[in-house]
Short mmCIF file of N, CA, C and O in Angstrom, two decimals:
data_model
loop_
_atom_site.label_atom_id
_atom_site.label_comp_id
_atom_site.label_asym_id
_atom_site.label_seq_id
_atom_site.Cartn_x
_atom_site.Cartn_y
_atom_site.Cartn_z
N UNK U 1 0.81 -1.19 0.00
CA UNK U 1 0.00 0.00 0.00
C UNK U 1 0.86 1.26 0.00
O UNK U 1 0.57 2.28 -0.62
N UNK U 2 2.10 1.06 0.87
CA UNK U 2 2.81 2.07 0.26
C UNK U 2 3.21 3.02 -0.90
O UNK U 2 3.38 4.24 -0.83
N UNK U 3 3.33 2.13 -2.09
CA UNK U 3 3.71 2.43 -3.25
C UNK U 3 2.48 3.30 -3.77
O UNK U 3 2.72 3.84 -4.85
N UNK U 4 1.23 3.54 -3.26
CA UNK U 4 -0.13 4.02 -3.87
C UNK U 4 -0.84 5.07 -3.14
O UNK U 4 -1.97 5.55 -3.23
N UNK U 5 0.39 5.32 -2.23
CA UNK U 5 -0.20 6.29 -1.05
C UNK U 5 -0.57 7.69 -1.45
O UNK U 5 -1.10 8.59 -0.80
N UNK U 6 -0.12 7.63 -2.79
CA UNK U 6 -1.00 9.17 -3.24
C UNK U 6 -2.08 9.22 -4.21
O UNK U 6 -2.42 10.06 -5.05
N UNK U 7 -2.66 7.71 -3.72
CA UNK U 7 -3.95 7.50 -4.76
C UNK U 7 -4.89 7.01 -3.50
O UNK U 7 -4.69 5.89 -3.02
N UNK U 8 -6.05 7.99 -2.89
CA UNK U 8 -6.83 7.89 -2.30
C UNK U 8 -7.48 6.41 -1.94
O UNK U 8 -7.51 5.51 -1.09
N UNK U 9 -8.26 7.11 -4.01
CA UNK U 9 -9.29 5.64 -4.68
C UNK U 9 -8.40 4.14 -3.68
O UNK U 9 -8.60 3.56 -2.61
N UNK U 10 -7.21 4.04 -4.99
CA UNK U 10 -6.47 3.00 -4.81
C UNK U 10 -6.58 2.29 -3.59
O UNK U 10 -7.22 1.25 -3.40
N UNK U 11 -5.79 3.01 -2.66
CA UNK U 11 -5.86 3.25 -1.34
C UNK U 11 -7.29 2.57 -0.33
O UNK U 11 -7.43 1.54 0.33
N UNK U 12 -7.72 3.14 -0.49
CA UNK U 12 -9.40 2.76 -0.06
C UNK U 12 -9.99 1.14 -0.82
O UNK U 12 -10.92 0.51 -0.32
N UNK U 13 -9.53 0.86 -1.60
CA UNK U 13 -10.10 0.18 -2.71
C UNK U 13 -8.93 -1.73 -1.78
O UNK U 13 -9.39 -2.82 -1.46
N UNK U 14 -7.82 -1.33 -1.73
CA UNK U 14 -6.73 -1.98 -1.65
C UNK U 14 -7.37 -2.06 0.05
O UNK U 14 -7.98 -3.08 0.37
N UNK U 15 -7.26 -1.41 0.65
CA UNK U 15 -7.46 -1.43 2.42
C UNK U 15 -8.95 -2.42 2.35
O UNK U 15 -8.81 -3.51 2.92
N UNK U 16 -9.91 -2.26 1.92
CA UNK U 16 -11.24 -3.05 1.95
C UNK U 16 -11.20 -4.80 1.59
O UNK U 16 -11.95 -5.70 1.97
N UNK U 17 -9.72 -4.85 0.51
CA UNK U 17 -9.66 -6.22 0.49
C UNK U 17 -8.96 -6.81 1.84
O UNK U 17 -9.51 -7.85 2.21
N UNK U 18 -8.19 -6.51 2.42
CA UNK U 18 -7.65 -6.67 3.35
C UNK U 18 -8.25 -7.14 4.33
O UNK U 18 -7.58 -7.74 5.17
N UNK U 19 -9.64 -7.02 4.50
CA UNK U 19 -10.42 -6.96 5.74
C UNK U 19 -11.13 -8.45 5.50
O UNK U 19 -11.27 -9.09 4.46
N UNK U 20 -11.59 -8.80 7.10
CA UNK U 20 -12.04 -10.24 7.01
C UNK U 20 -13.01 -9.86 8.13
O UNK U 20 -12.93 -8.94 8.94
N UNK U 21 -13.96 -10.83 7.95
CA UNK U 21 -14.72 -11.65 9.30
C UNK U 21 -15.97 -10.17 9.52
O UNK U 21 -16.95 -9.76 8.89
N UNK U 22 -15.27 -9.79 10.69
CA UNK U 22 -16.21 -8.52 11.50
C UNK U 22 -15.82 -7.70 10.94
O UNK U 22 -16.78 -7.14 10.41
N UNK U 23 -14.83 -7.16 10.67
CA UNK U 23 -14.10 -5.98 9.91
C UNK U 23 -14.89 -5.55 8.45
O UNK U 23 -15.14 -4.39 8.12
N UNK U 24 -15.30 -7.03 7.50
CA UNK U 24 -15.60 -6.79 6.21
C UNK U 24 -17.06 -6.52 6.89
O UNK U 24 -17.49 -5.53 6.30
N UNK U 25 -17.68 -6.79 7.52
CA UNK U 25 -19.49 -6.64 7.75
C UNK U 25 -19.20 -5.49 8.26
O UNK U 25 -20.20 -4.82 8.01
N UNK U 26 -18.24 -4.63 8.99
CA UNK U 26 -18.53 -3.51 9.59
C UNK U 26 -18.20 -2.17 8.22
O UNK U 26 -18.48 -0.97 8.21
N UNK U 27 -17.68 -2.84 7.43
CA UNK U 27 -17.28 -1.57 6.10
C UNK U 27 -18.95 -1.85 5.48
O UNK U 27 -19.62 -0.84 5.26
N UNK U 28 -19.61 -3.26 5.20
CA UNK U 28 -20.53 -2.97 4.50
C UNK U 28 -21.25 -2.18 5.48
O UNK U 28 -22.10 -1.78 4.69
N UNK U 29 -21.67 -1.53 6.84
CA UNK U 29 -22.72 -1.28 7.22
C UNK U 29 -22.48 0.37 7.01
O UNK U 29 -23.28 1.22 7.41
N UNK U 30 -21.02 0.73 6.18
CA UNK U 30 -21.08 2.28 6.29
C UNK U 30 -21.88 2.84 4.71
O UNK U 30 -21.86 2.24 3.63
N UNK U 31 -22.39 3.82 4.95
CA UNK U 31 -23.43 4.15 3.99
C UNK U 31 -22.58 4.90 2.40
O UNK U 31 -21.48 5.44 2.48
N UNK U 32 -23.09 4.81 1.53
CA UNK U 32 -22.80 5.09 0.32
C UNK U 32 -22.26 6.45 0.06
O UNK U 32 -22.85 7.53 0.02
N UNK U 33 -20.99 6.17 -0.11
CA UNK U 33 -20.25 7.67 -0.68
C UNK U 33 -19.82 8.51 0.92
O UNK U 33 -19.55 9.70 1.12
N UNK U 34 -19.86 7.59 1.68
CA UNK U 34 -19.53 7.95 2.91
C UNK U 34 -18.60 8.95 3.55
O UNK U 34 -18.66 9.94 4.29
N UNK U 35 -17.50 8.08 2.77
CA UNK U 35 -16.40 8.40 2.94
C UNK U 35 -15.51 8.59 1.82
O UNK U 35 -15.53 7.99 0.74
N UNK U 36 -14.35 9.92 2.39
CA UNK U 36 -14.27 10.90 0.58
C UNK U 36 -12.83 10.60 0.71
O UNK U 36 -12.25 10.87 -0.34
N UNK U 37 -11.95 10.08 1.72
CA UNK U 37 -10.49 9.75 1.52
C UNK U 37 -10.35 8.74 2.65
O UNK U 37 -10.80 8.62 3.78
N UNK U 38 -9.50 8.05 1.83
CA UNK U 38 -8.53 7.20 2.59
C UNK U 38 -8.14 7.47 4.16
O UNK U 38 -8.36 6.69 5.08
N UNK U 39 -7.47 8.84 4.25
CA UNK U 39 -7.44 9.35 6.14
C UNK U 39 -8.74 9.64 6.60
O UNK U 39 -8.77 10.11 7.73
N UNK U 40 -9.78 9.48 6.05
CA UNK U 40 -11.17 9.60 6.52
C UNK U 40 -11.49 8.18 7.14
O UNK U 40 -11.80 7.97 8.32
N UNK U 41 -11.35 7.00 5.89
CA UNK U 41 -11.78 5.97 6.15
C UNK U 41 -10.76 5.48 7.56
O UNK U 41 -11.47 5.13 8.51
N UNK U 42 -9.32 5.41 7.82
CA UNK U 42 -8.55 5.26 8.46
C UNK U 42 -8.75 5.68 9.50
O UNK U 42 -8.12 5.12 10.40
N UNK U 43 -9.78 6.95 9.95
CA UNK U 43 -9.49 7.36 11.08
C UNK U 43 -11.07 6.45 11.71
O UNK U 43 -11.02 5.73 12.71
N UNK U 44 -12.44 6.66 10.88
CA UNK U 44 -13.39 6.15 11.10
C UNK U 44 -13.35 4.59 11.34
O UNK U 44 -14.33 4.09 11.89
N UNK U 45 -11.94 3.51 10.83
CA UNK U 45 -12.05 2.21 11.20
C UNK U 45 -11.12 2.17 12.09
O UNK U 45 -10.99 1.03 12.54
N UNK U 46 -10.15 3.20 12.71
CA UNK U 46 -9.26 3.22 14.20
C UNK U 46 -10.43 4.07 15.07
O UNK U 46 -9.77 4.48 16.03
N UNK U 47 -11.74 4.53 15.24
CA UNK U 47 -12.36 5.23 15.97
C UNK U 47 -13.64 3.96 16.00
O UNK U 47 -14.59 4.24 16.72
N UNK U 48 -13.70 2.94 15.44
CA UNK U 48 -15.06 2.07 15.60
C UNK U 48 -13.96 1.07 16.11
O UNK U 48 -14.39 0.57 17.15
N UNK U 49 -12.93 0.66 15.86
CA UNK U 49 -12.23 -0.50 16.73
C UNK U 49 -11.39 -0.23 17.67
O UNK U 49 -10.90 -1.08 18.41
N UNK U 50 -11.20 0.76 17.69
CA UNK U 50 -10.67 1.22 19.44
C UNK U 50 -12.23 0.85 20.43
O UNK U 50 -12.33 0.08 21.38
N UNK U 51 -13.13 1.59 19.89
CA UNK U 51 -14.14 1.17 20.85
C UNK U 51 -14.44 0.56 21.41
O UNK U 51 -14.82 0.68 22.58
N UNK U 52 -14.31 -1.12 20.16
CA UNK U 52 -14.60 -2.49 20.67
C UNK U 52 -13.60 -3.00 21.84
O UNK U 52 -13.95 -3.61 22.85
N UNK U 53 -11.75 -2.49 21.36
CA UNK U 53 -10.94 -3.00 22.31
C UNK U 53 -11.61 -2.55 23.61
O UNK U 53 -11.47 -3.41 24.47
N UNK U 54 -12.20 -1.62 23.96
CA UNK U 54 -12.70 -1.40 25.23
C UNK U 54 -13.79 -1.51 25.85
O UNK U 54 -13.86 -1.31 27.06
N UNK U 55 -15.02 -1.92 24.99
CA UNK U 55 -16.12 -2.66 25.54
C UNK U 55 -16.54 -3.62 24.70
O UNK U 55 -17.08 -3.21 23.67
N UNK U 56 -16.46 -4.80 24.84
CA UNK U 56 -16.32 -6.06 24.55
C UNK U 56 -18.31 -6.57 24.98
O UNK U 56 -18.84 -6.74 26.08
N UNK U 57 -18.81 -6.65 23.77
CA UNK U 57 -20.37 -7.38 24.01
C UNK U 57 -20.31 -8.38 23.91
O UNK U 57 -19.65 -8.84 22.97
N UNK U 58 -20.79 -8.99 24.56
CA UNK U 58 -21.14 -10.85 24.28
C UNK U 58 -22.47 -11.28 23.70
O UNK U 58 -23.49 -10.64 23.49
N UNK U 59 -22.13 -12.67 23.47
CA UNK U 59 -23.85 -13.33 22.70
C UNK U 59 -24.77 -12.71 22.70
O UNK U 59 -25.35 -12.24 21.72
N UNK U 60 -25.11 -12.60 24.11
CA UNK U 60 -26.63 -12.57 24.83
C UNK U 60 -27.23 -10.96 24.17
O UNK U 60 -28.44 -10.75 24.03
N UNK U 61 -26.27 -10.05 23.86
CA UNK U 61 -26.48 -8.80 23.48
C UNK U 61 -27.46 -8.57 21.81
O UNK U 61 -28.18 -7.63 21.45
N UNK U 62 -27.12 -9.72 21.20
CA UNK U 62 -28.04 -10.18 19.75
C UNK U 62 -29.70 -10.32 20.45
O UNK U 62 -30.72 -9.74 20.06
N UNK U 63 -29.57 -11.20 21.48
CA UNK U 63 -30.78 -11.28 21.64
C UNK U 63 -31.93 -10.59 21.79
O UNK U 63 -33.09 -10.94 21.58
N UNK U 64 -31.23 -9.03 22.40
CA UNK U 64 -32.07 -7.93 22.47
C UNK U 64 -32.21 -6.79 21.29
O UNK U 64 -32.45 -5.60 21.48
N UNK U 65 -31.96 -7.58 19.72
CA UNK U 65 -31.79 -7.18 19.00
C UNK U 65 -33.11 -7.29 18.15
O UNK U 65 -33.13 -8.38 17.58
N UNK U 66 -33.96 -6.69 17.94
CA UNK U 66 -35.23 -6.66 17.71
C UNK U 66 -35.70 -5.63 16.54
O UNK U 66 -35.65 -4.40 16.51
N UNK U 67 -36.23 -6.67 15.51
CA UNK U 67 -37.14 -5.55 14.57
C UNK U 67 -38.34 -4.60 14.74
O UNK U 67 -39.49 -5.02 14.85
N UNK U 68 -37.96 -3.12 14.77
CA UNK U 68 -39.21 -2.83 14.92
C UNK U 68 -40.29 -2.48 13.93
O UNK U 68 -40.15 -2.33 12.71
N UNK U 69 -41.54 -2.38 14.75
CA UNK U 69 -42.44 -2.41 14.06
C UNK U 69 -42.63 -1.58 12.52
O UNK U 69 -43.17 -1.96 11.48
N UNK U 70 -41.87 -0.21 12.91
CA UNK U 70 -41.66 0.54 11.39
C UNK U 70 -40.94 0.20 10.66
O UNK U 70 -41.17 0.44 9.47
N UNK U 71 -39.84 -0.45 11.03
CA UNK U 71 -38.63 -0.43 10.31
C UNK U 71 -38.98 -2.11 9.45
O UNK U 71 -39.63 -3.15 9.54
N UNK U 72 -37.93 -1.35 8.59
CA UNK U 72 -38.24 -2.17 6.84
C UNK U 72 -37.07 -3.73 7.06
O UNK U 72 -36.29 -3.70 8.02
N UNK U 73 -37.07 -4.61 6.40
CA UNK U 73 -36.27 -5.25 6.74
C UNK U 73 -34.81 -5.09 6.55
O UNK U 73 -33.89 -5.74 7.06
N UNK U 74 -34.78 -4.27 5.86
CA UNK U 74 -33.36 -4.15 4.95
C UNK U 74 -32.57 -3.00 6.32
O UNK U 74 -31.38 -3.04 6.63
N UNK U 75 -33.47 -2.19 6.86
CA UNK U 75 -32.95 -1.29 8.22
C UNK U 75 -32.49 -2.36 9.29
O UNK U 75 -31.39 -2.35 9.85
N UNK U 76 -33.71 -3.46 9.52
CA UNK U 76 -33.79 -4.14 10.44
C UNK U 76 -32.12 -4.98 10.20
O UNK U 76 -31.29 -4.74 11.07
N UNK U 77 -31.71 -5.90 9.07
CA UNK U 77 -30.74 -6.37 8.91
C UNK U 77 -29.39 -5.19 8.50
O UNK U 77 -28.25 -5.67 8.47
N UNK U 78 -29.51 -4.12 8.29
CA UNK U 78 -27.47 -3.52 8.37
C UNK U 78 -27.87 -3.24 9.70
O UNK U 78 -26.85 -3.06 10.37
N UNK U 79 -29.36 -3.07 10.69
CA UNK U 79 -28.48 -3.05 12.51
C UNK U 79 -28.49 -3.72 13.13
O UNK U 79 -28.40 -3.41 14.31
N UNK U 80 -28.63 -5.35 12.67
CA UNK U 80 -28.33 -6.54 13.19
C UNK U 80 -26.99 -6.48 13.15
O UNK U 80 -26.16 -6.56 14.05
N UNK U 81 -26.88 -6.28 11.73
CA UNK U 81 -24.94 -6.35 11.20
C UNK U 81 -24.03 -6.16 12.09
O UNK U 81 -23.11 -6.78 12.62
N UNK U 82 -24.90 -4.35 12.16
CA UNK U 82 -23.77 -3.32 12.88
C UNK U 82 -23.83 -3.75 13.85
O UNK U 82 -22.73 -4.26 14.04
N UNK U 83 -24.69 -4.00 15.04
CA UNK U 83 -24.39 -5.01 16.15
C UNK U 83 -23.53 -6.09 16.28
O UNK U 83 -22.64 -6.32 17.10
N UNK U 84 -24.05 -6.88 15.10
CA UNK U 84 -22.93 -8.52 15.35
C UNK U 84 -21.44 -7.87 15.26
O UNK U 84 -20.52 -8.36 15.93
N UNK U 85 -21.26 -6.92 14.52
CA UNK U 85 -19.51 -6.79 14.30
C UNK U 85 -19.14 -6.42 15.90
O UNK U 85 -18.14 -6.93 16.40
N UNK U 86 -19.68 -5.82 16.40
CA UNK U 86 -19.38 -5.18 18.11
C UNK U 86 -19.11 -6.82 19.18
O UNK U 86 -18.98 -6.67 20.39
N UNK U 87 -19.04 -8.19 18.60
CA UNK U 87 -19.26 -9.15 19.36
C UNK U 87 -17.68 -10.20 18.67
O UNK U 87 -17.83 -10.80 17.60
N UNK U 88 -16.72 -10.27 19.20
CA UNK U 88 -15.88 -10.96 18.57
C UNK U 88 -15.97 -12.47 19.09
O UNK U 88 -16.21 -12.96 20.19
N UNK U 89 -15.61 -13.08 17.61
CA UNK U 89 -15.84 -14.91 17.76
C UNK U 89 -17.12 -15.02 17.80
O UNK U 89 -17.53 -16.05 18.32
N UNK U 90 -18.03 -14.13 17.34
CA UNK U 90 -19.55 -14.42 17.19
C UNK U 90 -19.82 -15.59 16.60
O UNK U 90 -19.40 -15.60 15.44
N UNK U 91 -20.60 -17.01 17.09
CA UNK U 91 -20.81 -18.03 16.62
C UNK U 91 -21.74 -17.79 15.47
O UNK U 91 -22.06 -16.61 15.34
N UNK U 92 -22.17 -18.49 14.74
CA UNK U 92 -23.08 -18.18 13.46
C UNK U 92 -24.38 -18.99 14.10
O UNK U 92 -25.52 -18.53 13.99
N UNK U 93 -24.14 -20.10 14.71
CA UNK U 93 -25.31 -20.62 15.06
C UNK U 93 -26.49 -20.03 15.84
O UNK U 93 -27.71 -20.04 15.64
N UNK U 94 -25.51 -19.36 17.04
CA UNK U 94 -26.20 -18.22 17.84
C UNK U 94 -26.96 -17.45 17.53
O UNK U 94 -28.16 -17.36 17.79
N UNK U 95 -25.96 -16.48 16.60
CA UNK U 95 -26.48 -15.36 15.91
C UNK U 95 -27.50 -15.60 14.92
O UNK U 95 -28.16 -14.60 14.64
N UNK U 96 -27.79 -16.60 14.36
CA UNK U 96 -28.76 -16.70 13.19
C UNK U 96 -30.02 -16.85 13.84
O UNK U 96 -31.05 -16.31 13.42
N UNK U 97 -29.92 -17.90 15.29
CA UNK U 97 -30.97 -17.49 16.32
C UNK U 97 -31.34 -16.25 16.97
O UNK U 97 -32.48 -15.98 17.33
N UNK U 98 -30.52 -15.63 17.09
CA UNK U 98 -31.15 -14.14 17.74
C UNK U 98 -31.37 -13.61 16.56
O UNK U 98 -32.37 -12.89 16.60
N UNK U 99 -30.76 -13.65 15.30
CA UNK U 99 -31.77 -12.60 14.63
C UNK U 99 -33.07 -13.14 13.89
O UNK U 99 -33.87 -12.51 13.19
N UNK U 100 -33.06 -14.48 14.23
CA UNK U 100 -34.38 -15.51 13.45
C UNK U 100 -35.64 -15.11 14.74
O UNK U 100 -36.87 -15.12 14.67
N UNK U 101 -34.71 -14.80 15.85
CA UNK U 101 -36.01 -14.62 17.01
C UNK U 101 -36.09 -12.94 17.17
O UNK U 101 -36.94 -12.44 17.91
N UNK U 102 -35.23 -12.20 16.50
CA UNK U 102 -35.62 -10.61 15.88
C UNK U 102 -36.75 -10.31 15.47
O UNK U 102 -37.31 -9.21 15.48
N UNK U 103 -37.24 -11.72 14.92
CA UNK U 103 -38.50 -10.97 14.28
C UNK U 103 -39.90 -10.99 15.43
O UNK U 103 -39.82 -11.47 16.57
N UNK U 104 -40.86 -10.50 14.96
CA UNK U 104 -42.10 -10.42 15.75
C UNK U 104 -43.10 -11.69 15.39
O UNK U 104 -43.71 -11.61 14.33
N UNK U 105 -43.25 -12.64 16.09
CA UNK U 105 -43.97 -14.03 15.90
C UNK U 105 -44.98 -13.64 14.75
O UNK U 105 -44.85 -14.28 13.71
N UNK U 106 -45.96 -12.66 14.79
CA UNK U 106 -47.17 -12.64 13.59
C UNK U 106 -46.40 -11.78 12.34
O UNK U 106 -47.01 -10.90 11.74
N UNK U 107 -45.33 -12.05 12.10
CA UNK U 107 -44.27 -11.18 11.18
C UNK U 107 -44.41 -12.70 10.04
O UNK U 107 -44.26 -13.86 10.42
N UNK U 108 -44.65 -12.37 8.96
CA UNK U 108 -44.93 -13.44 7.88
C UNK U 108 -43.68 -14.59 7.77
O UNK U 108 -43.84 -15.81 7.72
N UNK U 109 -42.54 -13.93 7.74
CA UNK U 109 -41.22 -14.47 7.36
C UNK U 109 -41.00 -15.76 8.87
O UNK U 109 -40.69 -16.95 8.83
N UNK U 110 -41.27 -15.01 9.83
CA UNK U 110 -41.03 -15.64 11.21
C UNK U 110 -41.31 -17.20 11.00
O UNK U 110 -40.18 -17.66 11.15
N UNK U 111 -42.09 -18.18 10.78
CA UNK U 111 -42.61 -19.25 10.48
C UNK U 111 -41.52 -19.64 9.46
O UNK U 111 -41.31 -20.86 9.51
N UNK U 112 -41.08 -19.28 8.94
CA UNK U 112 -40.67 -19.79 7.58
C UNK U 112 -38.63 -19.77 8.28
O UNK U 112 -37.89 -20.69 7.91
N UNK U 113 -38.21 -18.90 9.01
CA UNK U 113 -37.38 -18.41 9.62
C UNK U 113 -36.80 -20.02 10.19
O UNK U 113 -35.96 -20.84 9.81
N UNK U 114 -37.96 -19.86 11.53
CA UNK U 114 -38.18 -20.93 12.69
C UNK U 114 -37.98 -22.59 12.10
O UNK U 114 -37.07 -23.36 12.41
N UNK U 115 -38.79 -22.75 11.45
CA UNK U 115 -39.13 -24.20 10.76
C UNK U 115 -38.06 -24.66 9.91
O UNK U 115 -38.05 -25.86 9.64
N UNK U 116 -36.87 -23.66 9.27
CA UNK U 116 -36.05 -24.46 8.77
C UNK U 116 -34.79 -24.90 9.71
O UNK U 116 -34.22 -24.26 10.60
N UNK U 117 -34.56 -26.13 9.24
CA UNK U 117 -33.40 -26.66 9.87
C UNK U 117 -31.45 -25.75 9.39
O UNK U 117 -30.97 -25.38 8.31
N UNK U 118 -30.89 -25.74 10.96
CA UNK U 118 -29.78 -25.62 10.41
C UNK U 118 -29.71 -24.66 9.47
O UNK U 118 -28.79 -24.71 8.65
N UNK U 119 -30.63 -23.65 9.42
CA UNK U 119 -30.17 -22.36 8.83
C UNK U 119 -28.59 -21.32 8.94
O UNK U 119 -28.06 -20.87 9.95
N UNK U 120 -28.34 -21.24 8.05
CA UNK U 120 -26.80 -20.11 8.73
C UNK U 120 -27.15 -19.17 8.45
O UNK U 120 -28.02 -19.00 7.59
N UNK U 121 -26.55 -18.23 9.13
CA UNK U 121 -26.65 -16.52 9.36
C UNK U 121 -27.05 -15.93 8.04
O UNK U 121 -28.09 -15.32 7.76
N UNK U 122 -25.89 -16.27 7.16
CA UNK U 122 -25.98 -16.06 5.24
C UNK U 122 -26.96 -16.43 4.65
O UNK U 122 -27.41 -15.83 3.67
N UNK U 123 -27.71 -17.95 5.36
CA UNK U 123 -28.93 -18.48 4.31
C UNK U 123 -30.09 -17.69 5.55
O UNK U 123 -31.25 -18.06 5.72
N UNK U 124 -29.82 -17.24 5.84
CA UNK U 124 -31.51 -16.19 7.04
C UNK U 124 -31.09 -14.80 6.44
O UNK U 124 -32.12 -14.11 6.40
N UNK U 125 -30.16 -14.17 6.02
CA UNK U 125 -30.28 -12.91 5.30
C UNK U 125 -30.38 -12.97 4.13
O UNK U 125 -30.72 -11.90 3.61
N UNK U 126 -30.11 -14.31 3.03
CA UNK U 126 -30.36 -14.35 2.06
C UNK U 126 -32.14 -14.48 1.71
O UNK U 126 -32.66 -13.99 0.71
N UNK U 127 -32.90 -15.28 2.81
CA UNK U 127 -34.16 -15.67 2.66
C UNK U 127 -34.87 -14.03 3.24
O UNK U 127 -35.91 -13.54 2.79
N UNK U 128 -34.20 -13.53 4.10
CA UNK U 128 -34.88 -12.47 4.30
C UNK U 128 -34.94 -11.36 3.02
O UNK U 128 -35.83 -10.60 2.64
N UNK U 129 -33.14 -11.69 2.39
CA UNK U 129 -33.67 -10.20 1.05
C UNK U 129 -34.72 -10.81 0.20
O UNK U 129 -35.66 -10.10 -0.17
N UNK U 130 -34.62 -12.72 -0.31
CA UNK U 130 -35.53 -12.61 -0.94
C UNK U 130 -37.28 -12.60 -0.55
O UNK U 130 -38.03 -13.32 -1.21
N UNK U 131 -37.69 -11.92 0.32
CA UNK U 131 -38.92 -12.00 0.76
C UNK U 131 -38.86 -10.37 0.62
O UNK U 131 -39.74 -9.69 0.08
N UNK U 132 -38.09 -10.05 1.00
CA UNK U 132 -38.24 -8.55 0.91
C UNK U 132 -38.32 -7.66 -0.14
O UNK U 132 -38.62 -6.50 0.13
N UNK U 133 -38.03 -8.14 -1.79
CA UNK U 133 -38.30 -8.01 -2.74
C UNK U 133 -39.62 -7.90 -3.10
O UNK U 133 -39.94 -7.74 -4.27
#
């Protein structure tokens, strides 16, 4: 990254592959055109992970993670996201349960959520965008 350090784009473009796990879900939850340079993005992903080094959420914190009644699903899932990244070593099994029990029981999807087996986190946000279409 050195060699490109006077190319923003580059820069920004090159730093995003880099990222894994919680890191890559926490870049998708930042909003479009967000961010206009590289020392922008740099300072905004040393100011969201300093945080975590110092308050550390566990499991149980998904669980109180709840759709509300206004909110659309697509709101409801980037602040599941932005939550799960705040939880390190987040199991998938867990998490696909707290956000499968996110929803509100007379919520259409909920039944359909519940009843499948062995769902992962990826196949409950994939079934949620396609319902949400």
């Amino acid at each position: 990254m050195i060699f490109y350090r006077n190319n923003d784009n580059l820069m920004c473009k090159i730093f995003v592959t880099i990222l894994q796990g919680e890191a890559q879900d926490w870049f998708h939850t930042l909003q479009p055109q967000s961010i206009r340079s590289f020392d922008e993005l740099s300072l905004v992903f040393i100011k969201e992970y300093s945080f975590y080094c110092s308050i550390k959420k566990k499991f149980d914190h998904l669980s109180n993670v709840k759709k509300n009644l206004n909110e659309s699903i697509h709101e409801y899932v980037k602040r599941f996201k932005a939550e799960k990244v705040k939880i390190f070593g987040c199991n998938d099994s867990i998490t696909s349960a707290a956000f499968q029990k996110g929803f509100p029981a007379d919520y259409s999807l909920f039944g359909e959520l519940i009843m499948k087996e062995d769902l992962t986190l990826a196949d409950s946000f994939t079934l949620v965008k396609k319902h949400a279409l």
